[in-house]
Structures are given as C-alpha cells and as structure tokens.
Amino acid sequence: MTTTRVKLFDIVALTIDLPDDNLLRGQVGTVVEVLAGGAAFEVEFSDRNGRTYESIGLRPDQFMILHFEPASPDSTSEMAVM
C-alpha cells in the first residue's frame, strides 16, 4: 500500500462528523498549518466566497487528502500519514 504525506495547502475532506463544530463528513477544507510536529493539522473551511467559517486542528485519521489527477494503474487506496 502506498502512503501520502499531508502537506500545507493540501485539499482535504472530513471522514467524520464533528457536530460540536458544525462540520459534517465530506466537507472540504485546506491544510493551513502543521501542528504537534505533524501529529495534527490546522484545517480551514471556507465558503464559496473564500470566507473562513471554521478553522480546527485535526488528526490525520479525521480527514482524507483529495486528489485531482488520475490514479496510476498500480496505485492502491491511500491513507494520509504524518
């Protein structure tokens, strides 16, 4: 299995609901800061006009990196790593 490292400005989607923060699984955000030496990441969620409505620290197991290019034929499902 291949892995993908989380990088600044990666586009990510939540894999869990965070009801206390009014965020639902599938909402899309941008990694804007590396926290705790890469154990967590600040993810910013913005509306269509670019206004931030939530910024929250997340562990890599709470989101997935979105890819905008076709996967190579030999690639497998990827998990984010620190």
PDB file of N, CA, C and O in Angstrom:
ATOM      1  N   MET A   1       0.842  -1.183   0.000  1.00  0.00           N
ATOM      2  CA  MET A   1       0.000   0.000   0.000  1.00  0.00           C
ATOM      3  C   MET A   1       0.881   1.237   0.000  1.00  0.00           C
ATOM      4  O   MET A   1       1.853   1.326   0.719  1.00  0.00           O
ATOM      5  N   THR A   2       0.541   2.240  -0.818  1.00  0.00           N
ATOM      6  CA  THR A   2       1.283   3.488  -0.837  1.00  0.00           C
ATOM      7  C   THR A   2       0.691   4.436   0.196  1.00  0.00           C
ATOM      8  O   THR A   2      -0.437   4.272   0.637  1.00  0.00           O
ATOM      9  N   THR A   3       1.479   5.433   0.574  1.00  0.00           N
ATOM     10  CA  THR A   3       1.003   6.416   1.532  1.00  0.00           C
ATOM     11  C   THR A   3       1.213   7.806   0.963  1.00  0.00           C
ATOM     12  O   THR A   3       2.039   8.011   0.090  1.00  0.00           O
ATOM     13  N   THR A   4       0.459   8.757   1.456  1.00  0.00           N
ATOM     14  CA  THR A   4       0.568  10.142   1.050  1.00  0.00           C
ATOM     15  C   THR A   4       0.831  10.981   2.286  1.00  0.00           C
ATOM     16  O   THR A   4       0.103  10.868   3.267  1.00  0.00           O
ATOM     17  N   ARG A   5       1.851  11.800   2.222  1.00  0.00           N
ATOM     18  CA  ARG A   5       2.145  12.697   3.333  1.00  0.00           C
ATOM     19  C   ARG A   5       1.276  13.942   3.235  1.00  0.00           C
ATOM     20  O   ARG A   5       1.094  14.501   2.162  1.00  0.00           O
ATOM     21  N   VAL A   6       0.757  14.375   4.360  1.00  0.00           N
ATOM     22  CA  VAL A   6      -0.040  15.598   4.410  1.00  0.00           C
ATOM     23  C   VAL A   6       0.917  16.781   4.283  1.00  0.00           C
ATOM     24  O   VAL A   6       1.933  16.843   4.970  1.00  0.00           O
ATOM     25  N   LYS A   7       0.556  17.708   3.385  1.00  0.00           N
ATOM     26  CA  LYS A   7       1.379  18.890   3.151  1.00  0.00           C
ATOM     27  C   LYS A   7       0.528  20.145   3.309  1.00  0.00           C
ATOM     28  O   LYS A   7      -0.703  20.092   3.174  1.00  0.00           O
ATOM     29  N   LEU A   8       1.194  21.262   3.569  1.00  0.00           N
ATOM     30  CA  LEU A   8       0.498  22.541   3.595  1.00  0.00           C
ATOM     31  C   LEU A   8      -0.233  22.749   2.282  1.00  0.00           C
ATOM     32  O   LEU A   8       0.287  22.415   1.214  1.00  0.00           O
ATOM     33  N   PHE A   9      -1.430  23.273   2.371  1.00  0.00           N
ATOM     34  CA  PHE A   9      -2.294  23.613   1.244  1.00  0.00           C
ATOM     35  C   PHE A   9      -2.914  22.403   0.550  1.00  0.00           C
ATOM     36  O   PHE A   9      -3.547  22.557  -0.496  1.00  0.00           O
ATOM     37  N   ASP A  10      -2.761  21.195   1.130  1.00  0.00           N
ATOM     38  CA  ASP A  10      -3.500  20.048   0.617  1.00  0.00           C
ATOM     39  C   ASP A  10      -4.992  20.315   0.791  1.00  0.00           C
ATOM     40  O   ASP A  10      -5.424  20.897   1.804  1.00  0.00           O
ATOM     41  N   ILE A  11      -5.777  19.885  -0.183  1.00  0.00           N
ATOM     42  CA  ILE A  11      -7.230  19.957  -0.090  1.00  0.00           C
ATOM     43  C   ILE A  11      -7.688  18.628   0.506  1.00  0.00           C
ATOM     44  O   ILE A  11      -7.302  17.564   0.034  1.00  0.00           O
ATOM     45  N   VAL A  12      -8.486  18.711   1.564  1.00  0.00           N
ATOM     46  CA  VAL A  12      -8.888  17.512   2.295  1.00  0.00           C
ATOM     47  C   VAL A  12     -10.397  17.505   2.510  1.00  0.00           C
ATOM     48  O   VAL A  12     -11.061  18.537   2.387  1.00  0.00           O
ATOM     49  N   ALA A  13     -10.928  16.329   2.830  1.00  0.00           N
ATOM     50  CA  ALA A  13     -12.345  16.189   3.168  1.00  0.00           C
ATOM     51  C   ALA A  13     -12.452  15.442   4.494  1.00  0.00           C
ATOM     52  O   ALA A  13     -11.696  14.496   4.744  1.00  0.00           O
ATOM     53  N   LEU A  14     -13.361  15.887   5.325  1.00  0.00           N
ATOM     54  CA  LEU A  14     -13.594  15.205   6.597  1.00  0.00           C
ATOM     55  C   LEU A  14     -14.093  13.789   6.361  1.00  0.00           C
ATOM     56  O   LEU A  14     -14.901  13.549   5.460  1.00  0.00           O
ATOM     57  N   THR A  15     -13.636  12.860   7.175  1.00  0.00           N
ATOM     58  CA  THR A  15     -14.123  11.482   7.114  1.00  0.00           C
ATOM     59  C   THR A  15     -15.053  11.169   8.287  1.00  0.00           C
ATOM     60  O   THR A  15     -15.540  10.046   8.398  1.00  0.00           O
ATOM     61  N   ILE A  16     -15.263  12.157   9.140  1.00  0.00           N
ATOM     62  CA  ILE A  16     -16.139  12.002  10.309  1.00  0.00           C
ATOM     63  C   ILE A  16     -17.000  13.245  10.460  1.00  0.00           C
ATOM     64  O   ILE A  16     -16.686  14.300   9.902  1.00  0.00           O
ATOM     65  N   ASP A  17     -18.088  13.127  11.209  1.00  0.00           N
ATOM     66  CA  ASP A  17     -18.890  14.287  11.593  1.00  0.00           C
ATOM     67  C   ASP A  17     -18.276  14.918  12.831  1.00  0.00           C
ATOM     68  O   ASP A  17     -17.824  14.204  13.742  1.00  0.00           O
ATOM     69  N   LEU A  18     -18.275  16.243  12.877  1.00  0.00           N
ATOM     70  CA  LEU A  18     -17.851  16.994  14.066  1.00  0.00           C
ATOM     71  C   LEU A  18     -18.991  17.950  14.428  1.00  0.00           C
ATOM     72  O   LEU A  18     -18.921  19.149  14.176  1.00  0.00           O
ATOM     73  N   PRO A  19     -20.076  17.413  15.005  1.00  0.00           N
ATOM     74  CA  PRO A  19     -21.266  18.220  15.243  1.00  0.00           C
ATOM     75  C   PRO A  19     -21.039  19.411  16.170  1.00  0.00           C
ATOM     76  O   PRO A  19     -21.686  20.445  16.006  1.00  0.00           O
ATOM     77  N   ASP A  20     -20.120  19.307  17.121  1.00  0.00           N
ATOM     78  CA  ASP A  20     -19.855  20.433  18.019  1.00  0.00           C
ATOM     79  C   ASP A  20     -19.257  21.620  17.281  1.00  0.00           C
ATOM     80  O   ASP A  20     -19.307  22.754  17.760  1.00  0.00           O
ATOM     81  N   ASP A  21     -18.666  21.358  16.100  1.00  0.00           N
ATOM     82  CA  ASP A  21     -18.057  22.412  15.291  1.00  0.00           C
ATOM     83  C   ASP A  21     -18.875  22.713  14.036  1.00  0.00           C
ATOM     84  O   ASP A  21     -18.404  23.440  13.144  1.00  0.00           O
ATOM     85  N   ASN A  22     -20.084  22.137  13.948  1.00  0.00           N
ATOM     86  CA  ASN A  22     -20.963  22.310  12.788  1.00  0.00           C
ATOM     87  C   ASN A  22     -20.298  21.876  11.487  1.00  0.00           C
ATOM     88  O   ASN A  22     -20.462  22.508  10.443  1.00  0.00           O
ATOM     89  N   LEU A  23     -19.529  20.790  11.558  1.00  0.00           N
ATOM     90  CA  LEU A  23     -18.869  20.231  10.382  1.00  0.00           C
ATOM     91  C   LEU A  23     -19.336  18.797  10.184  1.00  0.00           C
ATOM     92  O   LEU A  23     -19.445  18.038  11.148  1.00  0.00           O
ATOM     93  N   LEU A  24     -19.593  18.440   8.926  1.00  0.00           N
ATOM     94  CA  LEU A  24     -20.082  17.105   8.604  1.00  0.00           C
ATOM     95  C   LEU A  24     -19.103  16.373   7.701  1.00  0.00           C
ATOM     96  O   LEU A  24     -18.345  16.990   6.946  1.00  0.00           O
ATOM     97  N   ARG A  25     -19.152  15.053   7.786  1.00  0.00           N
ATOM     98  CA  ARG A  25     -18.345  14.205   6.922  1.00  0.00           C
ATOM     99  C   ARG A  25     -18.520  14.658   5.474  1.00  0.00           C
ATOM    100  O   ARG A  25     -19.639  14.900   5.010  1.00  0.00           O
ATOM    101  N   GLY A  26     -17.406  14.788   4.761  1.00  0.00           N
ATOM    102  CA  GLY A  26     -17.443  15.193   3.360  1.00  0.00           C
ATOM    103  C   GLY A  26     -17.160  16.662   3.130  1.00  0.00           C
ATOM    104  O   GLY A  26     -16.871  17.056   1.999  1.00  0.00           O
ATOM    105  N   GLN A  27     -17.241  17.486   4.186  1.00  0.00           N
ATOM    106  CA  GLN A  27     -16.939  18.896   3.980  1.00  0.00           C
ATOM    107  C   GLN A  27     -15.457  19.046   3.641  1.00  0.00           C
ATOM    108  O   GLN A  27     -14.595  18.347   4.159  1.00  0.00           O
ATOM    109  N   VAL A  28     -15.176  19.999   2.742  1.00  0.00           N
ATOM    110  CA  VAL A  28     -13.843  20.173   2.169  1.00  0.00           C
ATOM    111  C   VAL A  28     -13.163  21.381   2.787  1.00  0.00           C
ATOM    112  O   VAL A  28     -13.758  22.439   2.966  1.00  0.00           O
ATOM    113  N   GLY A  29     -11.870  21.187   3.131  1.00  0.00           N
ATOM    114  CA  GLY A  29     -11.066  22.256   3.698  1.00  0.00           C
ATOM    115  C   GLY A  29      -9.653  22.218   3.154  1.00  0.00           C
ATOM    116  O   GLY A  29      -9.305  21.376   2.328  1.00  0.00           O
ATOM    117  N   THR A  30      -8.827  23.141   3.654  1.00  0.00           N
ATOM    118  CA  THR A  30      -7.438  23.266   3.225  1.00  0.00           C
ATOM    119  C   THR A  30      -6.527  23.197   4.440  1.00  0.00           C
ATOM    120  O   THR A  30      -6.776  23.860   5.453  1.00  0.00           O
ATOM    121  N   VAL A  31      -5.465  22.404   4.352  1.00  0.00           N
ATOM    122  CA  VAL A  31      -4.463  22.336   5.422  1.00  0.00           C
ATOM    123  C   VAL A  31      -3.683  23.646   5.413  1.00  0.00           C
ATOM    124  O   VAL A  31      -3.085  24.021   4.399  1.00  0.00           O
ATOM    125  N   VAL A  32      -3.704  24.368   6.550  1.00  0.00           N
ATOM    126  CA  VAL A  32      -3.029  25.667   6.619  1.00  0.00           C
ATOM    127  C   VAL A  32      -1.905  25.713   7.649  1.00  0.00           C
ATOM    128  O   VAL A  32      -1.172  26.705   7.711  1.00  0.00           O
ATOM    129  N   GLU A  33      -1.761  24.657   8.440  1.00  0.00           N
ATOM    130  CA  GLU A  33      -0.702  24.652   9.466  1.00  0.00           C
ATOM    131  C   GLU A  33      -0.424  23.220   9.895  1.00  0.00           C
ATOM    132  O   GLU A  33      -1.330  22.399   9.979  1.00  0.00           O
ATOM    133  N   VAL A  34       0.850  22.939  10.151  1.00  0.00           N
ATOM    134  CA  VAL A  34       1.258  21.655  10.720  1.00  0.00           C
ATOM    135  C   VAL A  34       1.359  21.852  12.227  1.00  0.00           C
ATOM    136  O   VAL A  34       2.025  22.783  12.691  1.00  0.00           O
ATOM    137  N   LEU A  35       0.719  20.998  13.009  1.00  0.00           N
ATOM    138  CA  LEU A  35       0.696  21.114  14.466  1.00  0.00           C
ATOM    139  C   LEU A  35       1.361  19.900  15.108  1.00  0.00           C
ATOM    140  O   LEU A  35       1.363  18.811  14.528  1.00  0.00           O
ATOM    141  N   ALA A  36       1.875  20.089  16.294  1.00  0.00           N
ATOM    142  CA  ALA A  36       2.416  18.994  17.114  1.00  0.00           C
ATOM    143  C   ALA A  36       3.408  18.137  16.328  1.00  0.00           C
ATOM    144  O   ALA A  36       3.349  16.913  16.378  1.00  0.00           O
ATOM    145  N   GLY A  37       4.287  18.794  15.583  1.00  0.00           N
ATOM    146  CA  GLY A  37       5.306  18.068  14.841  1.00  0.00           C
ATOM    147  C   GLY A  37       4.750  17.146  13.771  1.00  0.00           C
ATOM    148  O   GLY A  37       5.376  16.163  13.405  1.00  0.00           O
ATOM    149  N   GLY A  38       3.559  17.444  13.257  1.00  0.00           N
ATOM    150  CA  GLY A  38       2.946  16.624  12.216  1.00  0.00           C
ATOM    151  C   GLY A  38       1.943  15.618  12.733  1.00  0.00           C
ATOM    152  O   GLY A  38       1.396  14.843  11.960  1.00  0.00           O
ATOM    153  N   ALA A  39       1.683  15.628  14.041  1.00  0.00           N
ATOM    154  CA  ALA A  39       0.685  14.713  14.601  1.00  0.00           C
ATOM    155  C   ALA A  39      -0.731  15.228  14.371  1.00  0.00           C
ATOM    156  O   ALA A  39      -1.699  14.478  14.485  1.00  0.00           O
ATOM    157  N   ALA A  40      -0.861  16.522  14.030  1.00  0.00           N
ATOM    158  CA  ALA A  40      -2.158  17.136  13.771  1.00  0.00           C
ATOM    159  C   ALA A  40      -1.959  18.268  12.764  1.00  0.00           C
ATOM    160  O   ALA A  40      -0.823  18.710  12.523  1.00  0.00           O
ATOM    161  N   PHE A  41      -3.083  18.733  12.214  1.00  0.00           N
ATOM    162  CA  PHE A  41      -3.023  19.759  11.178  1.00  0.00           C
ATOM    163  C   PHE A  41      -4.169  20.733  11.360  1.00  0.00           C
ATOM    164  O   PHE A  41      -5.292  20.322  11.669  1.00  0.00           O
ATOM    165  N   GLU A  42      -3.904  22.026  11.187  1.00  0.00           N
ATOM    166  CA  GLU A  42      -4.955  23.034  11.206  1.00  0.00           C
ATOM    167  C   GLU A  42      -5.597  23.030   9.814  1.00  0.00           C
ATOM    168  O   GLU A  42      -4.911  23.197   8.803  1.00  0.00           O
ATOM    169  N   VAL A  43      -6.904  22.798   9.785  1.00  0.00           N
ATOM    170  CA  VAL A  43      -7.636  22.756   8.522  1.00  0.00           C
ATOM    171  C   VAL A  43      -8.657  23.888   8.540  1.00  0.00           C
ATOM    172  O   VAL A  43      -9.403  24.049   9.500  1.00  0.00           O
ATOM    173  N   GLU A  44      -8.651  24.666   7.467  1.00  0.00           N
ATOM    174  CA  GLU A  44      -9.547  25.814   7.339  1.00  0.00           C
ATOM    175  C   GLU A  44     -10.669  25.467   6.371  1.00  0.00           C
ATOM    176  O   GLU A  44     -10.418  24.948   5.286  1.00  0.00           O
ATOM    177  N   PHE A  45     -11.885  25.763   6.778  1.00  0.00           N
ATOM    178  CA  PHE A  45     -13.063  25.526   5.954  1.00  0.00           C
ATOM    179  C   PHE A  45     -13.622  26.880   5.546  1.00  0.00           C
ATOM    180  O   PHE A  45     -13.849  27.745   6.399  1.00  0.00           O
ATOM    181  N   SER A  46     -13.816  27.071   4.246  1.00  0.00           N
ATOM    182  CA  SER A  46     -14.263  28.360   3.720  1.00  0.00           C
ATOM    183  C   SER A  46     -15.495  28.181   2.854  1.00  0.00           C
ATOM    184  O   SER A  46     -15.701  27.128   2.258  1.00  0.00           O
ATOM    185  N   ASP A  47     -16.278  29.266   2.749  1.00  0.00           N
ATOM    186  CA  ASP A  47     -17.455  29.223   1.883  1.00  0.00           C
ATOM    187  C   ASP A  47     -17.054  29.529   0.439  1.00  0.00           C
ATOM    188  O   ASP A  47     -15.875  29.734   0.136  1.00  0.00           O
ATOM    189  N   ARG A  48     -18.016  29.562  -0.452  1.00  0.00           N
ATOM    190  CA  ARG A  48     -17.740  29.786  -1.876  1.00  0.00           C
ATOM    191  C   ARG A  48     -17.142  31.157  -2.159  1.00  0.00           C
ATOM    192  O   ARG A  48     -16.557  31.384  -3.213  1.00  0.00           O
ATOM    193  N   ASN A  49     -17.303  32.093  -1.234  1.00  0.00           N
ATOM    194  CA  ASN A  49     -16.733  33.431  -1.394  1.00  0.00           C
ATOM    195  C   ASN A  49     -15.351  33.545  -0.759  1.00  0.00           C
ATOM    196  O   ASN A  49     -14.784  34.639  -0.716  1.00  0.00           O
ATOM    197  N   GLY A  50     -14.830  32.438  -0.243  1.00  0.00           N
ATOM    198  CA  GLY A  50     -13.497  32.446   0.345  1.00  0.00           C
ATOM    199  C   GLY A  50     -13.446  32.889   1.800  1.00  0.00           C
ATOM    200  O   GLY A  50     -12.373  33.043   2.360  1.00  0.00           O
ATOM    201  N   ARG A  51     -14.603  33.077   2.422  1.00  0.00           N
ATOM    202  CA  ARG A  51     -14.645  33.467   3.834  1.00  0.00           C
ATOM    203  C   ARG A  51     -14.564  32.232   4.714  1.00  0.00           C
ATOM    204  O   ARG A  51     -15.358  31.298   4.557  1.00  0.00           O
ATOM    205  N   THR A  52     -13.624  32.251   5.643  1.00  0.00           N
ATOM    206  CA  THR A  52     -13.452  31.122   6.564  1.00  0.00           C
ATOM    207  C   THR A  52     -14.628  31.067   7.534  1.00  0.00           C
ATOM    208  O   THR A  52     -14.981  32.066   8.149  1.00  0.00           O
ATOM    209  N   TYR A  53     -15.237  29.894   7.642  1.00  0.00           N
ATOM    210  CA  TYR A  53     -16.302  29.721   8.633  1.00  0.00           C
ATOM    211  C   TYR A  53     -15.886  28.796   9.764  1.00  0.00           C
ATOM    212  O   TYR A  53     -16.546  28.744  10.793  1.00  0.00           O
ATOM    213  N   GLU A  54     -14.774  28.071   9.610  1.00  0.00           N
ATOM    214  CA  GLU A  54     -14.251  27.240  10.701  1.00  0.00           C
ATOM    215  C   GLU A  54     -12.783  26.941  10.422  1.00  0.00           C
ATOM    216  O   GLU A  54     -12.380  26.733   9.289  1.00  0.00           O
ATOM    217  N   SER A  55     -12.000  26.940  11.479  1.00  0.00           N
ATOM    218  CA  SER A  55     -10.596  26.543  11.419  1.00  0.00           C
ATOM    219  C   SER A  55     -10.362  25.681  12.648  1.00  0.00           C
ATOM    220  O   SER A  55     -10.609  26.121  13.775  1.00  0.00           O
ATOM    221  N   ILE A  56      -9.899  24.454  12.419  1.00  0.00           N
ATOM    222  CA  ILE A  56      -9.846  23.491  13.514  1.00  0.00           C
ATOM    223  C   ILE A  56      -8.643  22.572  13.354  1.00  0.00           C
ATOM    224  O   ILE A  56      -8.241  22.245  12.244  1.00  0.00           O
ATOM    225  N   GLY A  57      -8.072  22.153  14.479  1.00  0.00           N
ATOM    226  CA  GLY A  57      -6.990  21.181  14.464  1.00  0.00           C
ATOM    227  C   GLY A  57      -7.557  19.775  14.320  1.00  0.00           C
ATOM    228  O   GLY A  57      -8.489  19.410  15.036  1.00  0.00           O
ATOM    229  N   LEU A  58      -6.999  19.013  13.373  1.00  0.00           N
ATOM    230  CA  LEU A  58      -7.476  17.653  13.114  1.00  0.00           C
ATOM    231  C   LEU A  58      -6.316  16.675  13.060  1.00  0.00           C
ATOM    232  O   LEU A  58      -5.217  17.022  12.628  1.00  0.00           O
ATOM    233  N   ARG A  59      -6.590  15.449  13.486  1.00  0.00           N
ATOM    234  CA  ARG A  59      -5.628  14.350  13.319  1.00  0.00           C
ATOM    235  C   ARG A  59      -5.757  13.805  11.901  1.00  0.00           C
ATOM    236  O   ARG A  59      -6.832  13.896  11.299  1.00  0.00           O
ATOM    237  N   PRO A  60      -4.712  13.207  11.374  1.00  0.00           N
ATOM    238  CA  PRO A  60      -4.788  12.662  10.006  1.00  0.00           C
ATOM    239  C   PRO A  60      -5.874  11.610   9.806  1.00  0.00           C
ATOM    240  O   PRO A  60      -6.353  11.442   8.686  1.00  0.00           O
ATOM    241  N   ASP A  61      -6.289  10.926  10.875  1.00  0.00           N
ATOM    242  CA  ASP A  61      -7.335   9.913  10.715  1.00  0.00           C
ATOM    243  C   ASP A  61      -8.735  10.520  10.632  1.00  0.00           C
ATOM    244  O   ASP A  61      -9.719   9.796  10.458  1.00  0.00           O
ATOM    245  N   GLN A  62      -8.844  11.843  10.729  1.00  0.00           N
ATOM    246  CA  GLN A  62     -10.141  12.505  10.667  1.00  0.00           C
ATOM    247  C   GLN A  62     -10.437  13.098   9.289  1.00  0.00           C
ATOM    248  O   GLN A  62     -11.508  13.655   9.076  1.00  0.00           O
ATOM    249  N   PHE A  63      -9.481  12.991   8.377  1.00  0.00           N
ATOM    250  CA  PHE A  63      -9.696  13.536   7.039  1.00  0.00           C
ATOM    251  C   PHE A  63      -8.953  12.708   6.000  1.00  0.00           C
ATOM    252  O   PHE A  63      -8.112  11.882   6.336  1.00  0.00           O
ATOM    253  N   MET A  64      -9.307  12.935   4.737  1.00  0.00           N
ATOM    254  CA  MET A  64      -8.597  12.298   3.633  1.00  0.00           C
ATOM    255  C   MET A  64      -8.148  13.380   2.660  1.00  0.00           C
ATOM    256  O   MET A  64      -8.820  14.401   2.503  1.00  0.00           O
ATOM    257  N   ILE A  65      -6.999  13.158   2.032  1.00  0.00           N
ATOM    258  CA  ILE A  65      -6.489  14.077   1.031  1.00  0.00           C
ATOM    259  C   ILE A  65      -7.243  13.827  -0.268  1.00  0.00           C
ATOM    260  O   ILE A  65      -7.435  12.680  -0.667  1.00  0.00           O
ATOM    261  N   LEU A  66      -7.688  14.909  -0.905  1.00  0.00           N
ATOM    262  CA  LEU A  66      -8.363  14.786  -2.186  1.00  0.00           C
ATOM    263  C   LEU A  66      -7.337  14.890  -3.309  1.00  0.00           C
ATOM    264  O   LEU A  66      -6.408  15.681  -3.237  1.00  0.00           O
ATOM    265  N   HIS A  67      -7.526  14.096  -4.342  1.00  0.00           N
ATOM    266  CA  HIS A  67      -6.608  14.065  -5.479  1.00  0.00           C
ATOM    267  C   HIS A  67      -7.352  14.532  -6.722  1.00  0.00           C
ATOM    268  O   HIS A  67      -8.493  14.141  -6.946  1.00  0.00           O
ATOM    269  N   PHE A  68      -6.687  15.333  -7.532  1.00  0.00           N
ATOM    270  CA  PHE A  68      -7.317  15.907  -8.712  1.00  0.00           C
ATOM    271  C   PHE A  68      -6.726  15.389 -10.016  1.00  0.00           C
ATOM    272  O   PHE A  68      -7.043  15.888 -11.077  1.00  0.00           O
ATOM    273  N   GLU A  69      -5.874  14.391  -9.923  1.00  0.00           N
ATOM    274  CA  GLU A  69      -5.267  13.760 -11.088  1.00  0.00           C
ATOM    275  C   GLU A  69      -5.659  12.280 -11.084  1.00  0.00           C
ATOM    276  O   GLU A  69      -5.897  11.706 -10.035  1.00  0.00           O
ATOM    277  N   PRO A  70      -5.677  11.647 -12.253  1.00  0.00           N
ATOM    278  CA  PRO A  70      -5.987  10.215 -12.292  1.00  0.00           C
ATOM    279  C   PRO A  70      -4.956   9.408 -11.512  1.00  0.00           C
ATOM    280  O   PRO A  70      -3.777   9.777 -11.472  1.00  0.00           O
ATOM    281  N   ALA A  71      -5.408   8.344 -10.904  1.00  0.00           N
ATOM    282  CA  ALA A  71      -4.507   7.445 -10.181  1.00  0.00           C
ATOM    283  C   ALA A  71      -3.726   6.617 -11.187  1.00  0.00           C
ATOM    284  O   ALA A  71      -4.233   6.281 -12.259  1.00  0.00           O
ATOM    285  N   SER A  72      -2.485   6.284 -10.846  1.00  0.00           N
ATOM    286  CA  SER A  72      -1.709   5.425 -11.723  1.00  0.00           C
ATOM    287  C   SER A  72      -2.287   4.011 -11.658  1.00  0.00           C
ATOM    288  O   SER A  72      -2.876   3.624 -10.656  1.00  0.00           O
ATOM    289  N   PRO A  73      -2.108   3.220 -12.718  1.00  0.00           N
ATOM    290  CA  PRO A  73      -2.710   1.877 -12.753  1.00  0.00           C
ATOM    291  C   PRO A  73      -2.277   0.964 -11.612  1.00  0.00           C
ATOM    292  O   PRO A  73      -3.032   0.089 -11.215  1.00  0.00           O
ATOM    293  N   ASP A  74      -1.082   1.171 -11.060  1.00  0.00           N
ATOM    294  CA  ASP A  74      -0.597   0.288 -10.000  1.00  0.00           C
ATOM    295  C   ASP A  74      -0.837   0.847  -8.603  1.00  0.00           C
ATOM    296  O   ASP A  74      -0.401   0.274  -7.629  1.00  0.00           O
ATOM    297  N   SER A  75      -1.550   1.965  -8.494  1.00  0.00           N
ATOM    298  CA  SER A  75      -1.780   2.554  -7.174  1.00  0.00           C
ATOM    299  C   SER A  75      -2.888   1.804  -6.443  1.00  0.00           C
ATOM    300  O   SER A  75      -3.744   1.159  -7.041  1.00  0.00           O
ATOM    301  N   THR A  76      -2.844   1.899  -5.121  1.00  0.00           N
ATOM    302  CA  THR A  76      -3.876   1.305  -4.277  1.00  0.00           C
ATOM    303  C   THR A  76      -4.464   2.394  -3.416  1.00  0.00           C
ATOM    304  O   THR A  76      -4.017   3.537  -3.438  1.00  0.00           O
ATOM    305  N   SER A  77      -5.438   2.063  -2.634  1.00  0.00           N
ATOM    306  CA  SER A  77      -6.045   3.018  -1.728  1.00  0.00           C
ATOM    307  C   SER A  77      -4.974   3.636  -0.837  1.00  0.00           C
ATOM    308  O   SER A  77      -4.112   2.943  -0.312  1.00  0.00           O
ATOM    309  N   GLU A  78      -5.052   4.967  -0.668  1.00  0.00           N
ATOM    310  CA  GLU A  78      -4.029   5.657   0.100  1.00  0.00           C
ATOM    311  C   GLU A  78      -4.586   6.168   1.412  1.00  0.00           C
ATOM    312  O   GLU A  78      -5.724   6.601   1.486  1.00  0.00           O
ATOM    313  N   MET A  79      -3.756   6.133   2.430  1.00  0.00           N
ATOM    314  CA  MET A  79      -4.085   6.690   3.730  1.00  0.00           C
ATOM    315  C   MET A  79      -3.118   7.809   4.015  1.00  0.00           C
ATOM    316  O   MET A  79      -1.929   7.701   3.701  1.00  0.00           O
ATOM    317  N   ALA A  80      -3.582   8.892   4.626  1.00  0.00           N
ATOM    318  CA  ALA A  80      -2.715  10.003   4.995  1.00  0.00           C
ATOM    319  C   ALA A  80      -1.833   9.589   6.151  1.00  0.00           C
ATOM    320  O   ALA A  80      -2.258   8.887   7.054  1.00  0.00           O
ATOM    321  N   VAL A  81      -0.577  10.006   6.121  1.00  0.00           N
ATOM    322  CA  VAL A  81       0.336   9.784   7.218  1.00  0.00           C
ATOM    323  C   VAL A  81       0.956  11.099   7.624  1.00  0.00           C
ATOM    324  O   VAL A  81       0.985  12.042   6.862  1.00  0.00           O
ATOM    325  N   MET A  82       1.476  11.120   8.834  1.00  0.00           N
ATOM    326  CA  MET A  82       2.077  12.344   9.347  1.00  0.00           C
ATOM    327  C   MET A  82       3.369  12.633   8.660  1.00  0.00           C
ATOM    328  O   MET A  82       4.107  11.878   8.215  1.00  0.00           O
TER     329      MET A  82
END
